[in-house]
């Protein structure tokens, strides 16, 4: 079966794609859904002055708001109906993952299979609504505190803002689920992906304009392009890298026949935590600067000003904290999403074992041993990818649009989307082979 799948994957071409009508419908549906999302990022909230808000946002564009604005495809900068984006759902999903490891009842639900997963997803939706309500109300209060941003402050504006922003987030959550079910999959990830790459053409044209005016040399722009290609290649390699543990199953006897034991592999990803560590680390580091920006009217103590200056982009203290927090969250989140004891119990339940290690506790210890060491490599890889733009900005002054976190998201979602399309093509070719075999069998029977 594996060799047949590999052969089919190697034969994927445009001719096979042209015949896959269902896949083309899924792609067109995905494109249409993403266009709806992009249109929503240009519809402003009712009751605000866009020019006044744009002026206020410009002073906060380097803080947490700037990062959220990139993930939301510019909706925060325009204070659109999708300004909250899909981040409340992402936060609720992470919180539920943490709670399933702490609360026994949720942990048992997680082990119940599809039914338990549906209940956890429903809890995640409730959590999304709660987080969106809190954030939307905070945004309405913050907008009223701005100078001339809100045309008619009051309770009506707050209620309308909360309803609009929460409704926008819930619509995006539903849209992501529709892309997953009726599109090419990875709906939530594709929404974030489209928001990030939406500003890429403008960033590229801005860089080329700097080269045309002589602010950047041609050799420096070419070096940046080559470096970007190399970094993307490194990300592809590490995101696909796995440590595969050999799993053996004992021989079994059925009647008078003895069947040879099977072998398989337990894949352990080098970067199990994904892009969560950089997102958490950058959010926490940008939070003090954002709070200080909102408190410009008050005089900060001298020590606070010194700390904030040291935590600015490109500063050694900022990079040190950034690296340390990425490493911490890489280990923390890996421990949350992968439990070696549960994996060892599942192997023991199905009579599988790792050669040289007894099933149960010894197997769990070995899996934890291997996972810890590959997580070290994964954490170092995340640190290097995320700090490289910071070093380049400090050394050359080139304004990079895609930072380490956003570049990781773009490359990872692209890889997953290509894998989804290949999966649909393989399924289509299998269906074609089955139909041909049935037709041949019918002709022979006649």
XYZ file of C-alpha atoms in Angstrom:
446
model
C 0.000 0.000 0.000
C 2.815 2.400 0.907
C 4.688 1.761 -2.358
C 1.504 2.262 -4.366
C 0.863 5.582 -2.604
C 4.431 6.723 -3.287
C 4.103 5.767 -6.951
C 0.854 7.693 -7.261
C 2.376 10.708 -5.503
C 5.296 10.700 -7.944
C 2.906 10.679 -10.900
C 0.917 13.753 -9.818
C 0.752 16.207 -12.713
C -1.431 18.844 -14.267
C -3.345 16.230 -16.270
C -4.427 14.518 -13.051
C -5.380 17.887 -11.594
C -7.464 18.738 -14.676
C -9.503 15.549 -14.200
C -10.060 16.081 -10.459
C -13.319 18.022 -10.649
C -14.032 17.707 -6.925
C -10.617 19.140 -6.055
C -11.135 22.105 -8.392
C -14.483 22.835 -6.743
C -12.815 22.721 -3.332
C -10.076 25.119 -4.461
C -12.600 27.585 -5.935
C -14.653 27.418 -2.745
C -11.527 28.138 -0.671
C -10.585 31.096 -2.862
C -14.110 32.503 -2.633
C -14.187 32.144 1.144
C -10.826 33.900 1.504
C -12.026 36.728 -0.753
C -15.023 37.199 1.553
C -12.605 37.406 4.490
C -10.422 39.962 2.708
C -13.448 42.127 1.857
C -14.479 42.105 5.525
C -11.108 43.552 6.557
C -12.005 46.763 4.676
C -15.442 47.339 6.259
C -14.897 49.760 9.183
C -16.704 49.667 12.505
C -19.713 51.992 12.652
C -19.337 55.174 14.659
C -15.571 55.767 14.418
C -13.435 58.319 12.620
C -11.032 56.282 10.409
C -8.524 59.148 10.009
C -8.292 59.777 13.762
C -7.869 56.072 14.474
C -5.187 55.689 11.786
C -3.246 58.530 13.406
C -3.566 56.890 16.861
C -2.608 53.467 15.490
C 0.585 54.771 13.900
C 2.063 55.395 17.356
C 1.301 51.793 18.413
C 2.211 49.965 15.218
C 5.415 48.535 16.697
C 3.707 46.959 19.700
C 1.289 44.069 20.134
C -1.249 45.876 17.950
C 1.186 45.804 15.042
C 1.622 42.054 15.348
C -2.138 41.464 15.613
C -2.656 43.770 12.646
C -0.362 41.612 10.507
C -2.169 38.413 11.542
C -5.536 40.115 10.843
C -4.522 41.255 7.380
C -4.584 44.971 8.210
C -8.056 44.842 9.808
C -6.759 46.290 13.095
C -5.150 49.264 11.347
C -8.466 49.988 9.634
C -10.512 48.956 12.728
C -12.674 46.761 10.528
C -15.425 44.342 11.540
C -12.811 41.541 11.474
C -10.363 43.455 13.700
C -10.346 40.678 16.331
C -9.590 38.187 13.597
C -9.383 34.531 14.471
C -7.004 35.050 17.423
C -9.708 34.545 20.131
C -10.352 31.087 18.672
C -6.623 30.304 18.614
C -6.301 31.447 22.239
C -9.341 29.387 23.292
C -7.918 26.311 21.552
C -4.597 26.684 23.362
C -6.366 27.181 26.706
C -8.439 24.028 26.106
C -5.288 22.066 25.301
C -3.779 23.218 28.589
C -6.951 22.369 30.507
C -7.185 18.859 29.044
C -3.802 18.153 30.613
C -4.842 19.510 34.023
C -8.551 18.674 34.463
C -9.220 14.887 34.647
C -12.755 15.121 33.202
C -11.506 16.928 30.100
C -8.616 14.492 29.796
C -11.068 11.584 29.786
C -13.140 13.360 27.126
C -10.029 13.678 24.987
C -9.549 9.897 25.129
C -13.133 9.131 24.046
C -12.375 9.637 20.371
C -14.620 11.495 17.943
C -17.468 12.071 20.400
C -15.128 13.555 23.005
C -13.467 15.714 20.379
C -16.833 17.202 19.388
C -17.603 18.120 23.001
C -14.163 19.725 23.445
C -14.662 21.680 20.200
C -17.978 22.956 21.544
C -16.269 24.098 24.752
C -13.655 25.817 22.569
C -16.402 27.737 20.773
C -17.859 28.883 24.100
C -14.399 29.995 25.171
C -13.977 31.870 21.886
C -17.187 33.818 22.504
C -16.112 34.668 26.059
C -12.643 35.861 25.028
C -14.062 37.823 22.099
C -16.593 39.544 24.393
C -13.865 40.627 26.807
C -11.536 41.824 24.053
C -14.290 43.601 22.121
C -15.464 45.471 25.219
C -11.869 46.469 25.981
C -11.477 47.755 22.421
C -14.685 49.814 22.707
C -13.430 51.427 25.947
C -10.028 52.087 24.381
C -11.577 53.676 21.289
C -13.689 55.991 23.431
C -10.552 57.069 25.277
C -8.913 58.190 22.038
C -8.931 61.776 20.865
C -11.786 62.192 18.385
C -11.861 58.519 17.335
C -15.486 57.864 18.332
C -18.117 60.167 16.903
C -20.748 59.533 19.592
C -19.325 57.806 22.724
C -21.705 56.003 25.017
C -23.335 52.678 25.831
C -24.888 52.333 22.375
C -21.445 52.571 20.754
C -20.027 49.996 23.170
C -22.840 47.522 22.558
C -22.699 47.930 18.777
C -18.897 47.529 18.806
C -19.034 44.381 20.949
C -21.769 42.820 18.808
C -19.956 43.669 15.569
C -16.501 42.438 16.625
C -17.773 39.255 18.301
C -19.977 38.551 15.288
C -16.983 39.046 13.001
C -14.891 36.563 14.979
C -17.679 33.972 15.061
C -18.210 34.394 11.315
C -14.485 33.808 10.697
C -14.572 30.724 12.916
C -17.529 29.374 10.900
C -15.798 30.314 7.641
C -12.688 28.422 8.708
C -14.758 25.331 9.503
C -16.429 25.558 6.087
C -13.031 25.752 4.355
C -11.926 22.684 6.305
C -15.077 20.715 5.437
C -15.846 21.916 1.891
C -12.518 23.401 0.812
C -8.986 22.038 0.767
C -8.668 21.897 4.576
C -6.757 23.863 7.226
C -9.407 26.591 7.239
C -8.209 28.515 10.300
C -4.586 28.331 9.187
C -5.451 29.553 5.685
C -7.295 32.570 7.103
C -4.215 33.547 9.130
C -2.011 32.815 6.107
C -4.064 35.060 3.811
C -3.953 37.862 6.377
C -0.152 37.721 6.564
C 0.574 37.505 2.832
C -1.974 40.248 2.005
C 0.595 42.931 2.816
C 3.499 41.148 1.127
C 3.141 42.808 -2.327
C 3.202 46.258 -0.739
C 6.284 45.326 1.301
C 8.089 44.028 -1.796
C 7.235 47.129 -3.810
C 8.411 49.315 -0.913
C 11.753 47.491 -0.777
C 12.199 47.824 -4.547
C 11.375 51.517 -4.284
C 14.119 51.905 -1.667
C 16.485 50.246 -4.119
C 15.384 52.542 -6.940
C 15.966 55.674 -4.875
C 19.369 54.424 -3.722
C 18.446 53.982 -0.058
C 19.308 50.279 -0.455
C 22.025 48.945 -2.711
C 21.205 46.378 -5.394
C 23.702 43.919 -3.946
C 22.043 44.139 -0.534
C 18.588 43.475 -2.022
C 19.956 40.455 -3.944
C 21.640 39.177 -0.783
C 18.350 39.491 1.102
C 16.520 37.519 -1.618
C 19.130 34.740 -1.544
C 19.034 34.659 2.255
C 15.222 34.473 2.218
C 15.342 31.474 -0.130
C 17.905 29.752 2.105
C 15.861 30.411 5.260
C 12.704 29.066 3.598
C 14.623 25.919 2.612
C 15.838 25.513 6.205
C 12.288 25.938 7.534
C 10.951 23.334 5.081
C 13.666 20.873 6.135
C 13.155 21.298 9.881
C 9.346 21.343 9.699
C 9.401 18.023 7.864
C 12.202 16.496 9.958
C 11.208 13.544 12.145
C 12.820 11.099 14.528
C 11.182 7.765 13.727
C 11.184 5.160 16.484
C 10.910 1.538 15.354
C 7.785 -0.217 16.674
C 7.453 -4.003 16.476
C 4.415 -6.202 16.953
C 4.765 -9.848 18.040
C 3.937 -12.868 15.909
C 0.367 -14.090 16.121
C -1.264 -17.388 15.388
C -4.659 -17.689 13.703
C -5.790 -21.281 13.615
C -2.916 -23.384 12.336
C -1.211 -20.495 10.577
C 1.530 -18.324 12.124
C 1.636 -14.706 10.930
C 4.859 -12.721 11.008
C 4.908 -9.742 13.353
C 4.486 -6.331 11.736
C 6.762 -3.331 12.108
C 5.923 0.357 11.979
C 7.368 3.667 13.137
C 6.433 6.253 15.743
C 7.216 9.663 14.158
C 8.373 12.399 16.544
C 8.490 15.824 14.909
C 11.612 17.856 15.457
C 9.453 20.938 16.051
C 6.452 19.540 17.904
C 5.387 22.917 19.305
C 5.034 24.580 15.869
C 4.736 28.376 15.830
C 3.217 28.703 19.308
C 6.515 29.543 21.148
C 7.401 32.550 18.925
C 3.826 33.881 19.109
C 3.735 33.661 22.909
C 7.240 35.077 23.312
C 6.739 38.039 20.987
C 3.316 38.848 22.498
C 4.703 38.978 26.032
C 7.751 41.022 25.019
C 5.721 43.551 23.032
C 3.140 43.979 25.796
C 5.210 46.400 27.977
C 5.888 48.683 25.005
C 2.193 48.693 24.115
C 1.133 49.565 27.668
C 3.733 52.327 27.793
C 2.455 53.680 24.489
C -1.079 53.926 25.873
C 0.327 55.678 28.966
C 2.157 58.462 27.160
C 0.302 61.097 29.138
C 1.810 59.888 32.406
C 5.456 60.297 33.338
C 7.119 56.894 33.675
C 9.857 56.377 36.307
C 13.421 56.516 35.084
C 13.971 52.782 35.676
C 10.825 51.911 33.688
C 11.962 54.042 30.752
C 15.380 52.355 30.833
C 13.827 48.868 30.847
C 11.474 49.738 27.991
C 14.357 51.124 25.946
C 16.349 47.918 26.578
C 13.378 45.802 25.437
C 13.158 47.569 22.078
C 13.647 45.733 18.792
C 17.272 44.932 18.093
C 18.433 45.518 21.659
C 20.571 42.765 23.267
C 18.211 42.392 26.258
C 15.227 42.003 23.941
C 16.966 39.285 21.927
C 18.118 37.459 25.060
C 14.622 37.425 26.560
C 13.116 36.502 23.192
C 15.420 33.488 22.819
C 14.900 32.347 26.423
C 11.112 32.573 26.163
C 11.031 30.699 22.842
C 13.040 27.861 24.383
C 10.806 27.790 27.467
C 7.544 27.717 25.493
C 8.945 25.111 23.082
C 9.473 22.669 25.964
C 6.299 23.733 27.782
C 3.975 23.372 24.795
C 5.592 20.108 23.675
C 4.920 18.672 27.139
C 1.284 19.764 26.791
C 0.536 18.358 23.337
C 2.559 15.113 23.569
C 2.358 12.754 26.535
C 4.941 9.919 26.361
C 3.056 7.902 29.010
C -0.182 7.914 26.995
C 1.735 6.916 23.862
C 3.455 4.066 25.702
C 0.098 2.882 27.093
C -1.423 2.870 23.606
C 1.500 0.836 22.275
C 1.146 -1.641 25.132
C -2.609 -1.884 24.551
C -2.018 -2.905 20.924
C 0.883 -5.262 21.844
C 3.464 -2.985 20.253
C 6.916 -2.387 21.723
C 10.183 -0.605 21.023
C 13.028 -3.153 20.640
C 15.231 -3.189 23.728
C 12.686 -1.533 26.035
C 9.962 -3.163 28.073
C 6.400 -1.986 27.373
C 4.970 0.518 29.815
C 7.114 2.747 32.005
C 10.469 1.952 30.372
C 9.034 2.726 26.926
C 7.584 6.023 28.213
C 10.970 6.988 29.673
C 12.732 6.248 26.391
C 10.196 8.237 24.341
C 10.563 11.161 26.777
C 14.365 10.876 26.516
C 14.293 11.082 22.715
C 11.613 13.805 22.664
C 13.587 16.007 25.069
C 16.704 15.869 22.940
C 15.028 16.570 19.623
C 13.083 19.424 21.267
C 16.439 21.030 22.102
C 17.280 21.032 18.390
C 13.806 22.286 17.506
C 14.007 25.118 20.042
C 17.432 26.226 18.753
C 16.047 26.178 15.207
C 13.117 28.400 16.243
C 15.453 30.832 18.000
C 17.734 31.162 14.968
C 14.850 31.655 12.520
C 13.128 34.243 14.728
C 16.250 36.201 15.689
C 17.737 36.361 12.194
C 15.377 39.189 11.046
C 16.131 41.085 14.272
C 19.883 40.887 13.630
C 19.460 41.960 10.000
C 17.256 44.914 10.941
C 19.828 46.050 13.508
C 22.768 45.607 11.133
C 21.321 46.911 7.856
C 18.222 48.898 8.797
C 16.199 47.048 6.149
C 12.480 47.004 7.071
C 11.505 43.320 6.947
C 7.772 42.716 6.550
C 7.913 38.995 7.372
C 9.465 38.333 10.756
C 10.449 34.913 12.003
C 6.999 34.064 13.380
C 5.079 35.105 10.277
C 7.582 33.385 7.979
C 7.172 30.146 9.936
C 3.386 30.392 9.621
C 3.501 31.106 5.880
C 5.873 28.230 5.085
C 4.126 25.739 7.400
C 0.649 26.490 6.029
C 1.968 26.298 2.461
C 3.472 22.863 3.127
C 0.271 21.611 4.757
C -1.885 22.979 1.919
C 0.279 21.316 -0.741
C 0.044 18.050 1.219
C -3.762 18.409 1.336
C -3.946 18.960 -2.432
C -1.679 15.972 -3.071
C -3.880 13.878 -0.793
C -6.983 14.821 -2.787
C -5.206 14.003 -6.058
C -4.051 10.635 -4.744
C -7.588 9.829 -3.576
C -8.942 10.846 -6.994
C -6.451 8.580 -8.797
C -7.293 5.678 -6.486
C -10.975 6.169 -7.255
C -10.173 6.151 -10.976
C -8.222 2.899 -10.640
C -11.058 1.280 -8.698
C -13.634 2.330 -11.327
C -11.447 0.953 -14.128
C -11.000 -2.373 -12.333
C -14.755 -2.639 -11.808
C -15.422 -1.920 -15.493
C -12.906 -4.562 -16.553
C -14.448 -7.066 -14.151
C -17.923 -6.341 -15.522
C -16.750 -6.859 -19.122
C -15.107 -10.170 -18.247
C -18.234 -11.448 -16.505
C -20.210 -10.731 -19.656
